XYZ file of C-alpha atoms in Angstrom:
666
model
C 0.095 -0.097 -0.065
C 1.328 3.426 -0.917
C 1.775 5.914 1.842
C 1.109 9.709 1.270
C 4.948 10.131 0.171
C 4.789 7.430 -2.340
C 6.792 4.648 -0.520
C 5.294 1.258 -0.319
C 4.609 0.310 3.307
C 3.008 -3.106 4.249
C -0.771 -3.296 5.589
C -1.566 -2.666 9.033
C -3.137 -6.086 9.725
C 0.256 -7.652 8.682
C 2.322 -5.437 10.825
C 0.330 -4.705 13.961
C 1.923 -7.411 15.882
C 5.358 -6.046 15.127
C 5.110 -3.021 17.416
C 6.175 -3.451 20.850
C 3.600 -3.060 23.580
C 4.553 -0.630 26.245
C 4.938 -2.460 29.482
C 7.215 -2.209 32.439
C 9.907 -4.499 33.462
C 8.522 -7.386 35.436
C 11.341 -7.760 37.757
C 10.166 -10.327 40.068
C 9.274 -12.793 37.127
C 12.652 -11.755 35.550
C 14.620 -12.958 38.358
C 12.564 -16.204 38.756
C 13.012 -17.150 35.278
C 16.727 -16.720 35.456
C 16.866 -18.809 38.488
C 14.739 -21.302 37.499
C 16.288 -22.158 34.158
C 20.050 -21.734 35.328
C 20.047 -23.471 38.728
C 19.039 -26.900 37.018
C 21.590 -26.603 34.262
C 24.367 -25.726 37.233
C 22.987 -28.867 39.178
C 23.222 -31.004 36.064
C 26.805 -29.984 35.282
C 28.079 -30.427 39.041
C 26.590 -34.102 39.204
C 28.063 -34.868 35.558
C 24.313 -35.249 34.111
C 23.734 -32.006 31.878
C 21.107 -33.809 30.007
C 19.099 -34.459 33.124
C 19.637 -30.849 34.122
C 18.643 -29.617 31.001
C 15.309 -31.740 31.195
C 14.719 -29.907 34.350
C 15.159 -26.626 33.028
C 12.775 -27.303 30.000
C 10.176 -28.289 32.694
C 10.984 -24.814 34.386
C 10.574 -23.008 30.994
C 7.032 -24.257 30.745
C 6.323 -23.194 34.416
C 7.804 -19.646 33.671
C 5.638 -19.181 30.400
C 2.734 -20.414 32.095
C 2.968 -18.176 35.355
C 0.748 -15.531 34.322
C -1.580 -15.148 37.223
C -1.149 -12.589 40.278
C -2.838 -14.368 43.286
C -0.851 -16.799 44.723
C -3.773 -19.210 44.820
C -4.168 -18.934 41.143
C -0.617 -19.321 40.564
C -0.412 -22.692 42.513
C -3.320 -23.869 40.138
C -2.031 -22.235 36.696
C 1.481 -23.972 37.214
C 0.858 -27.298 39.024
C -2.078 -28.583 36.976
C -0.515 -27.902 33.193
C 2.497 -29.708 34.891
C 0.540 -32.992 35.373
C -0.543 -32.814 31.701
C 2.843 -32.153 30.637
C 4.072 -35.237 32.368
C 1.526 -37.076 30.722
C 2.567 -35.823 27.203
C 6.231 -36.465 27.662
C 5.131 -40.131 28.706
C 3.280 -40.626 25.725
C 5.727 -39.264 23.449
C 8.827 -41.280 25.059
C 6.686 -44.514 24.727
C 6.392 -43.895 20.737
C 9.809 -42.488 20.249
C 11.289 -44.326 17.058
C 7.946 -45.990 16.438
C 7.286 -44.229 12.989
C 3.580 -44.148 12.048
C 2.544 -45.245 15.574
C 4.290 -41.860 16.790
C 2.046 -39.876 13.965
C -1.261 -41.691 15.042
C -0.373 -41.054 18.629
C 0.629 -37.364 18.285
C -2.546 -36.611 16.146
C -4.833 -38.113 18.703
C -3.168 -35.878 21.345
C -3.639 -32.937 19.172
C -7.251 -33.609 19.063
C -7.543 -33.691 22.699
C -5.450 -30.766 23.351
C -7.443 -28.601 20.822
C -10.660 -29.788 22.355
C -10.004 -28.987 25.859
C -8.708 -25.513 24.814
C -12.578 -24.473 24.835
C -12.883 -25.065 28.645
C -10.865 -22.312 29.981
C -7.572 -20.733 30.523
C -5.855 -23.413 32.680
C -7.285 -26.099 30.485
C -5.929 -24.427 27.401
C -2.380 -24.138 29.079
C -2.660 -28.029 30.022
C -3.723 -29.047 26.606
C -0.677 -26.967 25.376
C 1.992 -28.679 27.589
C 0.366 -32.105 26.794
C 1.000 -31.473 23.056
C 4.313 -29.812 23.465
C 5.703 -32.307 25.636
C 4.500 -35.160 23.676
C 5.943 -33.853 20.512
C 9.310 -33.273 22.394
C 9.191 -36.669 23.896
C 8.614 -38.323 20.374
C 11.428 -36.286 18.789
C 14.118 -36.218 21.264
C 15.773 -39.187 22.933
C 15.035 -39.239 26.537
C 17.143 -40.959 29.393
C 15.938 -44.409 30.464
C 13.938 -45.617 32.186
C 10.613 -44.080 30.501
C 9.515 -42.478 33.937
C 12.531 -40.311 34.193
C 11.752 -37.758 31.839
C 8.224 -36.883 33.129
C 9.750 -36.879 36.683
C 12.578 -34.348 35.728
C 10.272 -32.144 33.800
C 7.978 -31.886 36.511
C 10.783 -31.161 38.976
C 11.535 -27.993 36.749
C 8.071 -26.970 37.260
C 7.988 -27.517 41.051
C 11.270 -25.234 41.094
C 9.176 -22.402 39.538
C 6.578 -23.133 41.807
C 8.872 -22.981 44.804
C 10.341 -19.637 43.738
C 6.940 -18.363 42.990
C 5.397 -19.237 46.663
C 8.593 -17.544 48.463
C 6.614 -14.441 48.905
C 3.542 -16.048 50.097
C 3.886 -16.053 53.817
C 4.605 -12.311 53.610
C 2.316 -11.081 51.081
C -0.647 -13.714 50.920
C -3.635 -11.495 49.763
C -1.402 -8.404 48.561
C -2.176 -9.398 44.785
C -5.763 -9.546 45.219
C -5.784 -6.386 47.554
C -3.823 -4.491 44.747
C -6.144 -5.769 41.858
C -9.166 -4.415 43.876
C -7.300 -1.185 44.417
C -6.472 -0.873 40.806
C -10.106 -1.408 39.942
C -11.074 1.443 42.226
C -8.644 3.585 40.240
C -10.054 2.613 36.878
C -13.467 3.738 38.335
C -11.938 6.973 39.039
C -10.634 7.526 35.658
C -14.095 6.594 34.407
C -15.778 9.578 36.408
C -13.191 11.870 35.549
C -13.694 11.066 31.772
C -17.613 11.303 32.128
C -18.862 13.530 29.292
C -15.714 13.279 27.042
C -14.844 10.986 24.254
C -12.555 9.072 26.368
C -15.464 7.594 28.402
C -15.849 4.417 26.289
C -12.045 3.620 26.534
C -12.115 4.107 30.320
C -15.360 1.926 30.783
C -13.353 -0.860 28.940
C -10.663 -0.681 31.276
C -13.028 -0.909 34.121
C -14.601 -3.889 32.712
C -11.349 -5.731 32.336
C -10.144 -4.904 35.737
C -13.432 -5.835 37.219
C -13.406 -9.046 35.641
C -9.733 -9.737 36.764
C -10.502 -8.851 40.475
C -13.523 -11.063 40.606
C -11.503 -13.938 39.109
C -8.850 -13.556 41.286
C -10.916 -13.665 44.414
C -13.811 -15.911 43.494
C -11.875 -18.364 41.765
C -10.266 -19.830 44.900
C -12.721 -18.290 47.633
C -13.869 -20.818 50.167
C -17.441 -21.153 51.342
C -16.367 -20.381 54.940
C -16.210 -16.543 55.134
C -15.026 -16.768 58.643
C -11.818 -18.647 57.515
C -10.956 -16.084 54.950
C -11.777 -12.792 56.620
C -9.187 -10.916 54.246
C -10.762 -11.977 51.102
C -14.294 -11.690 52.462
C -13.488 -7.850 52.905
C -12.094 -7.759 49.635
C -14.957 -8.885 48.072
C -17.330 -6.833 49.767
C -15.133 -3.827 48.869
C -15.523 -5.070 45.285
C -19.165 -5.500 45.175
C -19.805 -1.867 46.403
C -18.336 -0.695 43.046
C -21.243 -2.306 41.100
C -23.646 0.814 42.424
C -21.041 3.153 41.279
C -20.645 1.400 37.818
C -24.398 1.507 37.467
C -24.385 5.220 38.118
C -21.530 6.030 35.788
C -23.578 5.931 32.606
C -26.186 8.319 34.230
C -23.160 10.646 35.312
C -21.783 10.542 31.510
C -25.010 11.499 30.489
C -25.378 14.258 32.899
C -21.987 15.679 32.124
C -22.418 15.891 28.492
C -25.619 17.906 28.964
C -24.649 19.986 32.111
C -20.928 20.158 32.282
C -18.242 18.194 34.221
C -18.847 16.298 37.416
C -17.405 17.759 40.389
C -13.895 16.963 41.154
C -14.417 15.373 44.361
C -16.255 12.384 43.021
C -13.067 11.044 41.362
C -10.821 12.190 44.280
C -13.121 10.257 46.523
C -12.828 7.021 44.850
C -8.966 7.455 44.594
C -8.975 7.877 48.392
C -11.076 4.660 48.817
C -8.381 2.982 46.408
C -5.699 3.867 48.667
C -7.625 2.485 51.778
C -8.249 -0.565 50.073
C -4.443 -0.894 49.141
C -3.293 -0.274 52.426
C -6.092 -1.999 54.620
C -7.026 1.276 56.427
C -10.267 1.710 58.385
C -10.650 5.403 59.018
C -14.339 6.340 58.030
C -15.037 9.888 56.753
C -18.114 11.014 54.903
C -17.394 11.990 51.288
C -17.654 15.734 50.772
C -19.734 15.994 47.777
C -22.044 19.190 46.672
C -25.756 18.918 46.981
C -27.779 18.372 43.923
C -31.332 17.607 43.004
C -30.528 15.643 39.623
C -31.208 11.881 39.863
C -27.930 11.154 38.398
C -25.974 13.228 41.176
C -28.150 11.854 43.715
C -27.154 8.211 42.594
C -23.490 8.886 42.488
C -23.496 10.361 46.078
C -25.602 7.508 47.390
C -23.258 4.808 45.818
C -19.904 6.817 47.034
C -21.267 7.219 50.684
C -22.256 3.297 50.841
C -18.739 2.429 49.334
C -17.060 4.573 51.718
C -18.883 2.786 54.684
C -17.889 -0.802 53.359
C -14.340 0.018 52.516
C -13.685 1.223 56.124
C -15.619 -1.570 57.908
C -13.041 -4.211 59.236
C -15.729 -6.751 59.403
C -17.992 -6.819 56.355
C -21.780 -7.472 56.477
C -22.495 -10.837 55.327
C -24.871 -9.340 52.878
C -21.855 -7.475 51.385
C -19.763 -10.686 50.682
C -22.387 -12.539 48.433
C -21.216 -13.013 45.051
C -22.998 -10.608 42.804
C -22.839 -13.105 39.873
C -23.908 -16.212 41.923
C -21.978 -18.428 44.176
C -19.379 -20.298 42.332
C -20.362 -24.084 41.495
C -18.870 -27.037 43.234
C -15.864 -28.651 41.596
C -18.138 -31.561 40.445
C -20.597 -29.436 38.725
C -17.895 -27.426 36.974
C -16.148 -30.719 35.919
C -19.386 -31.992 34.395
C -20.472 -28.585 32.504
C -16.688 -28.585 31.230
C -16.928 -32.224 30.034
C -20.302 -31.342 28.342
C -18.671 -28.237 26.585
C -15.836 -30.266 25.314
C -17.676 -33.065 23.824
C -20.894 -31.306 22.744
C -19.545 -28.036 21.330
C -18.998 -27.460 17.718
C -16.179 -25.140 17.912
C -14.492 -27.641 20.395
C -14.463 -30.357 17.807
C -13.518 -27.894 15.073
C -10.456 -26.605 16.731
C -9.465 -29.906 17.658
C -9.898 -31.517 14.137
C -7.541 -28.495 12.670
C -5.264 -29.118 15.185
C -4.910 -32.646 14.702
C -4.712 -32.418 11.063
C -1.896 -29.953 11.239
C 0.180 -31.941 13.472
C -0.771 -35.180 11.791
C 0.608 -33.675 8.243
C 3.794 -32.168 10.448
C 4.696 -35.579 11.906
C 3.984 -37.504 8.612
C 6.225 -34.976 6.629
C 8.952 -35.472 9.050
C 8.471 -39.427 8.875
C 8.624 -39.190 4.849
C 11.520 -36.759 4.715
C 14.764 -37.245 5.945
C 15.299 -34.404 8.638
C 16.825 -35.693 11.551
C 14.875 -35.008 14.963
C 12.791 -32.488 13.195
C 10.340 -32.301 16.245
C 10.447 -28.331 15.580
C 8.068 -28.477 12.581
C 5.348 -29.981 15.038
C 6.415 -27.531 17.961
C 5.868 -24.485 15.549
C 2.479 -25.967 14.518
C 1.428 -26.410 18.236
C 2.193 -22.778 18.992
C 0.440 -21.440 15.966
C -2.759 -23.375 15.899
C -3.890 -23.042 19.363
C -7.204 -21.695 18.799
C -7.390 -19.168 21.864
C -4.036 -17.501 21.070
C -5.605 -15.192 18.267
C -5.065 -15.026 14.555
C -3.385 -17.946 12.966
C -2.503 -15.761 10.007
C -0.874 -12.981 11.935
C 0.810 -15.370 14.435
C 2.317 -17.419 11.525
C 3.884 -14.238 10.365
C 5.059 -13.109 13.799
C 6.471 -16.537 14.553
C 8.505 -16.493 11.450
C 9.876 -13.162 12.052
C 10.576 -13.850 15.926
C 12.124 -17.311 14.860
C 14.642 -15.645 12.692
C 15.380 -12.965 15.341
C 15.807 -15.638 17.904
C 17.909 -17.801 15.731
C 20.641 -14.742 15.026
C 20.970 -14.721 18.921
C 21.113 -18.667 19.263
C 23.718 -18.729 16.348
C 25.915 -16.400 18.128
C 25.652 -18.407 21.291
C 26.263 -21.648 19.942
C 29.212 -20.597 17.831
C 31.047 -18.432 20.465
C 30.194 -19.901 23.823
C 32.015 -23.020 24.778
C 29.672 -25.714 26.297
C 29.833 -26.445 29.843
C 29.671 -23.713 32.733
C 29.329 -21.117 30.509
C 26.017 -22.301 29.637
C 24.697 -21.370 33.258
C 25.200 -17.329 32.971
C 24.192 -17.520 29.205
C 21.017 -19.461 30.218
C 20.247 -17.092 33.180
C 20.504 -14.057 30.677
C 18.264 -15.675 28.227
C 15.676 -16.687 30.523
C 15.501 -13.370 32.139
C 14.521 -11.823 28.797
C 11.597 -14.081 28.467
C 9.167 -12.308 30.821
C 10.351 -8.928 29.559
C 9.911 -9.807 25.859
C 6.564 -11.802 26.577
C 5.094 -8.712 27.656
C 5.890 -6.991 24.325
C 4.042 -9.289 22.057
C 3.957 -12.829 20.378
C 7.179 -12.045 17.999
C 9.066 -10.806 20.798
C 8.196 -13.749 22.872
C 9.060 -16.033 20.144
C 12.380 -14.498 19.795
C 13.216 -14.652 23.391
C 12.022 -18.302 23.732
C 13.895 -19.617 20.616
C 17.548 -19.457 21.873
C 16.368 -20.864 25.400
C 15.012 -23.903 23.798
C 17.729 -24.354 21.221
C 20.377 -24.192 23.964
C 18.390 -26.793 25.977
C 18.049 -29.036 23.067
C 21.668 -28.812 22.322
C 22.291 -30.266 25.921
C 20.390 -33.192 24.999
C 21.309 -34.093 21.409
C 24.708 -32.437 21.194
C 24.486 -31.030 17.657
C 26.005 -27.635 18.599
C 26.054 -25.243 15.434
C 24.410 -27.514 13.131
C 20.899 -26.857 15.166
C 20.429 -23.282 13.817
C 19.583 -23.659 9.985
C 17.385 -27.002 10.229
C 15.356 -25.190 12.993
C 14.806 -22.263 10.784
C 13.723 -24.440 7.907
C 11.631 -26.424 10.217
C 9.918 -23.395 11.547
C 9.268 -22.061 8.011
C 7.605 -25.428 7.088
C 5.526 -25.460 10.341
C 4.389 -22.096 9.469
C 3.446 -23.209 5.716
C 1.471 -26.196 7.260
C -0.410 -24.104 9.679
C -1.274 -21.381 6.965
C -2.388 -24.071 4.431
C -3.929 -26.958 6.456
C -5.007 -24.921 9.378
C -6.068 -21.578 7.951
C -6.698 -21.712 4.064
C -8.617 -25.141 4.059
C -10.845 -24.087 6.715
C -12.787 -21.157 5.182
C -14.376 -20.684 8.629
C -17.220 -18.084 8.203
C -16.349 -14.933 9.767
C -20.424 -14.631 10.404
C -20.535 -17.776 12.419
C -17.420 -16.849 14.472
C -18.209 -13.026 15.424
C -21.444 -12.368 13.970
C -23.452 -14.772 15.905
C -21.616 -13.775 18.992
C -22.706 -10.479 18.634
C -26.050 -11.234 17.743
C -26.180 -12.848 21.223
C -25.246 -9.883 22.917
C -27.961 -7.779 21.140
C -30.478 -10.327 22.185
C -29.295 -10.313 25.781
C -29.443 -6.474 25.472
C -32.971 -6.701 24.522
C -33.536 -8.847 27.648
C -31.669 -6.660 29.908
C -33.929 -3.661 28.843
C -37.011 -5.815 29.607
C -35.720 -6.657 33.043
C -34.137 -3.365 33.982
C -37.886 -1.779 33.754
C -39.836 -4.592 35.098
C -42.292 -3.247 37.546
C -42.248 -4.129 40.906
C -44.362 -7.007 42.446
C -47.617 -5.663 44.158
C -46.712 -4.673 47.787
C -42.983 -4.138 46.870
C -43.180 -0.374 47.050
C -43.013 2.313 44.449
C -40.999 1.918 41.224
C -38.750 4.752 42.496
C -35.663 4.854 44.693
C -37.578 3.213 47.650
C -38.534 0.011 45.762
C -37.405 -3.249 47.221
C -36.982 -5.939 44.596
C -34.255 -7.945 45.681
C -34.973 -10.918 43.284
C -35.395 -8.734 40.287
C -32.305 -6.362 41.253
C -29.993 -9.581 41.553
C -30.762 -11.068 38.275
C -30.714 -7.585 36.598
C -27.114 -7.191 38.133
C -26.001 -10.608 36.812
C -27.753 -10.017 33.565
C -25.489 -6.870 33.388
C -22.429 -8.155 34.441
C -22.620 -11.127 32.003
C -23.507 -8.437 29.087
C -20.132 -6.551 29.758
C -18.319 -9.855 29.958
C -19.707 -11.015 26.585
C -19.213 -7.682 25.034
C -15.458 -7.652 26.247
C -15.104 -11.227 24.490
C -16.943 -9.817 21.322
C -14.483 -7.000 21.443
C -11.420 -9.341 21.800
C -12.797 -11.291 18.799
C -13.154 -8.203 16.703
C -9.468 -7.139 17.521
C -8.150 -10.579 16.520
C -10.210 -10.431 13.403
C -8.785 -7.026 12.509
C -5.359 -8.524 12.254
C -6.736 -11.166 9.678
C -6.047 -10.326 5.898
C -9.147 -9.361 3.743
C -12.100 -10.504 3.620
C -12.106 -11.033 7.029
C -10.283 -8.141 8.337
C -12.361 -5.703 6.091
C -15.490 -7.256 7.522
C -14.571 -6.872 10.971
C -13.720 -3.012 10.130
C -17.277 -2.689 8.745
C -19.066 -4.203 11.754
C -16.930 -2.550 14.580
C -19.237 0.298 14.777
C -22.126 -1.898 15.449
C -20.277 -3.476 18.321
C -19.544 -0.227 19.740
C -23.152 0.877 19.490
C -24.443 -2.170 21.489
C -22.143 -1.374 24.172
C -23.707 2.252 24.194
C -27.128 0.499 24.205
C -26.396 -1.011 27.519
C -24.923 1.793 28.969
C -27.974 4.021 28.169
C -30.451 1.248 29.566
C -28.388 1.480 32.673
C -28.305 5.352 32.921
C -32.036 5.218 32.402
C -32.906 2.814 35.108
C -30.749 4.723 37.617
C -32.462 7.977 36.765
C -35.978 6.283 37.549
C -34.577 4.613 40.864
C -33.756 8.164 42.056
C -36.503 10.102 41.182
C -37.378 10.292 37.496
C -40.859 9.154 35.981
C -40.607 5.695 34.958
C -41.058 4.915 31.176
C -44.328 3.609 29.548
C -44.184 -0.419 29.424
C -45.254 -0.169 25.834
C -42.301 2.097 24.944
C -39.902 -0.265 26.714
C -41.322 -3.301 24.893
C -40.816 -1.377 21.650
C -37.113 -0.665 22.291
C -36.898 -4.482 23.281
C -38.467 -5.623 20.125
C -36.227 -3.718 17.891
C -33.061 -5.108 19.366
C -34.612 -8.706 18.992
C -35.181 -7.796 15.361
C -31.516 -6.733 14.951
C -30.282 -9.544 16.714
C -32.252 -11.951 14.241
C -31.091 -9.945 11.199
C -27.314 -10.247 12.324
C -27.713 -14.072 12.620
C -29.341 -14.424 9.117
C -26.679 -12.462 7.100
C -22.993 -11.616 7.208
C -23.911 -8.215 5.074
C -25.128 -5.430 6.559
C -28.428 -4.462 5.424
C -30.544 -1.307 5.265
C -32.766 -1.119 8.498
C -34.989 1.676 9.450
C -36.154 2.354 13.014
C -38.479 4.922 13.991
C -39.173 4.276 17.854
C -41.536 6.989 18.666
C -41.961 8.365 22.286
C -41.620 11.155 24.826
C -38.497 12.970 23.491
C -38.129 14.374 27.047
C -38.615 10.820 28.737
C -36.164 8.819 30.512
C -35.803 6.511 27.640
C -35.254 9.193 24.858
C -31.217 8.597 24.834
C -31.709 4.795 24.973
C -34.167 5.127 21.942
C -31.436 7.429 20.056
C -28.800 4.698 20.473
C -31.113 2.013 19.155
C -31.758 4.012 16.211
C -27.960 4.717 15.654
C -27.372 0.861 15.922
C -30.057 -0.075 13.436
C -28.714 2.782 11.153
C -25.326 1.379 11.272
C -26.639 -1.916 9.768
C -27.211 0.263 6.505
C -27.820 3.547 5.067
C -31.052 5.413 6.547
C -33.762 5.216 3.832
C -35.572 8.168 2.792
C -38.916 9.125 4.433
C -40.762 8.044 1.408
C -38.947 4.921 0.649
C -40.101 1.401 0.737
């Protein structure tokens, strides 16, 4: 594509991943990676067993890459569970090493299982990845006898990472969760500062991501006995009181757009609460807010006072520690749900079959062509084809670039550094770069991991500099297999991957509109601020949180699709405004409900039903086609009523689906 100066530049979808993401240096992770990978090598050299030391370091590498959580409870789970699957994988690979087509069939079956379990969740995805990676390594490299030694050594490497990770647990315990909740408070403060400006939507996305992360950290491992986990119970209560503040934010944004900026005291008070959460202070003080008769201002003030009361409580009220999304299901129930999702989901089978096809082709190619120990082809395919890692096309390009960069540094190390004790400091330096580069992007992570794997492989097969060029060829072959067999041969409908998810979100938004203005049951009080509707309110809160989670997932899918080449990328760009419009509809619904709850006249039920009907029609239209078609929405109603902004957003969403027809059109 030509630029304005006549120079030819590559398209944005091709180069997006080559720009490093701004990220601070994770010093604790850097030190852990350096120690976890270099110490086993030193121990192996001291005991005159360098191959065994390299296997322990290889297991530690998997732990370093998988240590992505913040809370200690999550990190134990994220490191330990995948290591068990990794041990199973290397055992299967070792048993079929050198068995030709039996190895091909085994790895193909393992790839199918790996792809299918990736649909369950993040930990299952990491477990499936390590299952397949270690199976490929075990089938491609000679492992020490007896057969059980390799899985034990790899597992020992994971334990080294886990031990280094848990060194701070006795001193910090709930510190990561506390920092996460405080960070969520600060994103809410940023949101209120941005009310009325174009930055509001961007700040709201940041709040959604931060709130999801905080709830996941606290609820994922929370025990049902609150008395035994008072620190987590207090943090959960402090997190729950943000929900009224978040519900009031759309109304505050609407108020700021029409009547000027919010008082600075609002954001300042939220920041003070964030500091109190982070440092565990309990110094109650009433927020100093100017008086106002506007419903939105009253909603914000009420939410802030309630938040200040709960944040400064040393023992939270039992009502405040209820999970607003519902108490986590038992392990047995979650296991049954995960199994059902894996076995009955069409995407699960589709991803598994794609990965199995690519791994089968890679292993067959290696078996038919005399490339010594070319396990790198299957490793490349594994990383590229993991369905939850993003665009296959862009990752293939980025991995090719990252591998070339990594091989340059690996060539220098293998050519200039003598084998032996010099491997230890070199490994410490290379390992320390993995967390640093991983935060910059996929290509940079590949460039950091490549020399580490090559150095460890050299300790196992002693090929030295001769490893470099074959690994480059193998990587390019793996990229080609992933692009052809995993991408071009599967013309997966963009509409089915993203359009249906967006349609589901629109349908959920229609249900949320109906639920938000559902009248109170007889005897439950007036429909204004004094109404008491605990069942309806709980359902509405869960529906709203689910909507924002789903919209966050849709946004992530769109961002991945934008990195695909045409036509997928161009379709995603055309539909992107509609995804933004749906988010604005949810915000407008919440703002209207908050205004009603704090004194504004409630809308006519017929008006609510008409808005919900328009949204359901929009959802049906999105499911029926992947081409945006002209749609016309009148949505008459009181232009001064509480639903006027919501009707405006719905009309805008329908107009995005095509050009507005002239008044006398068909």
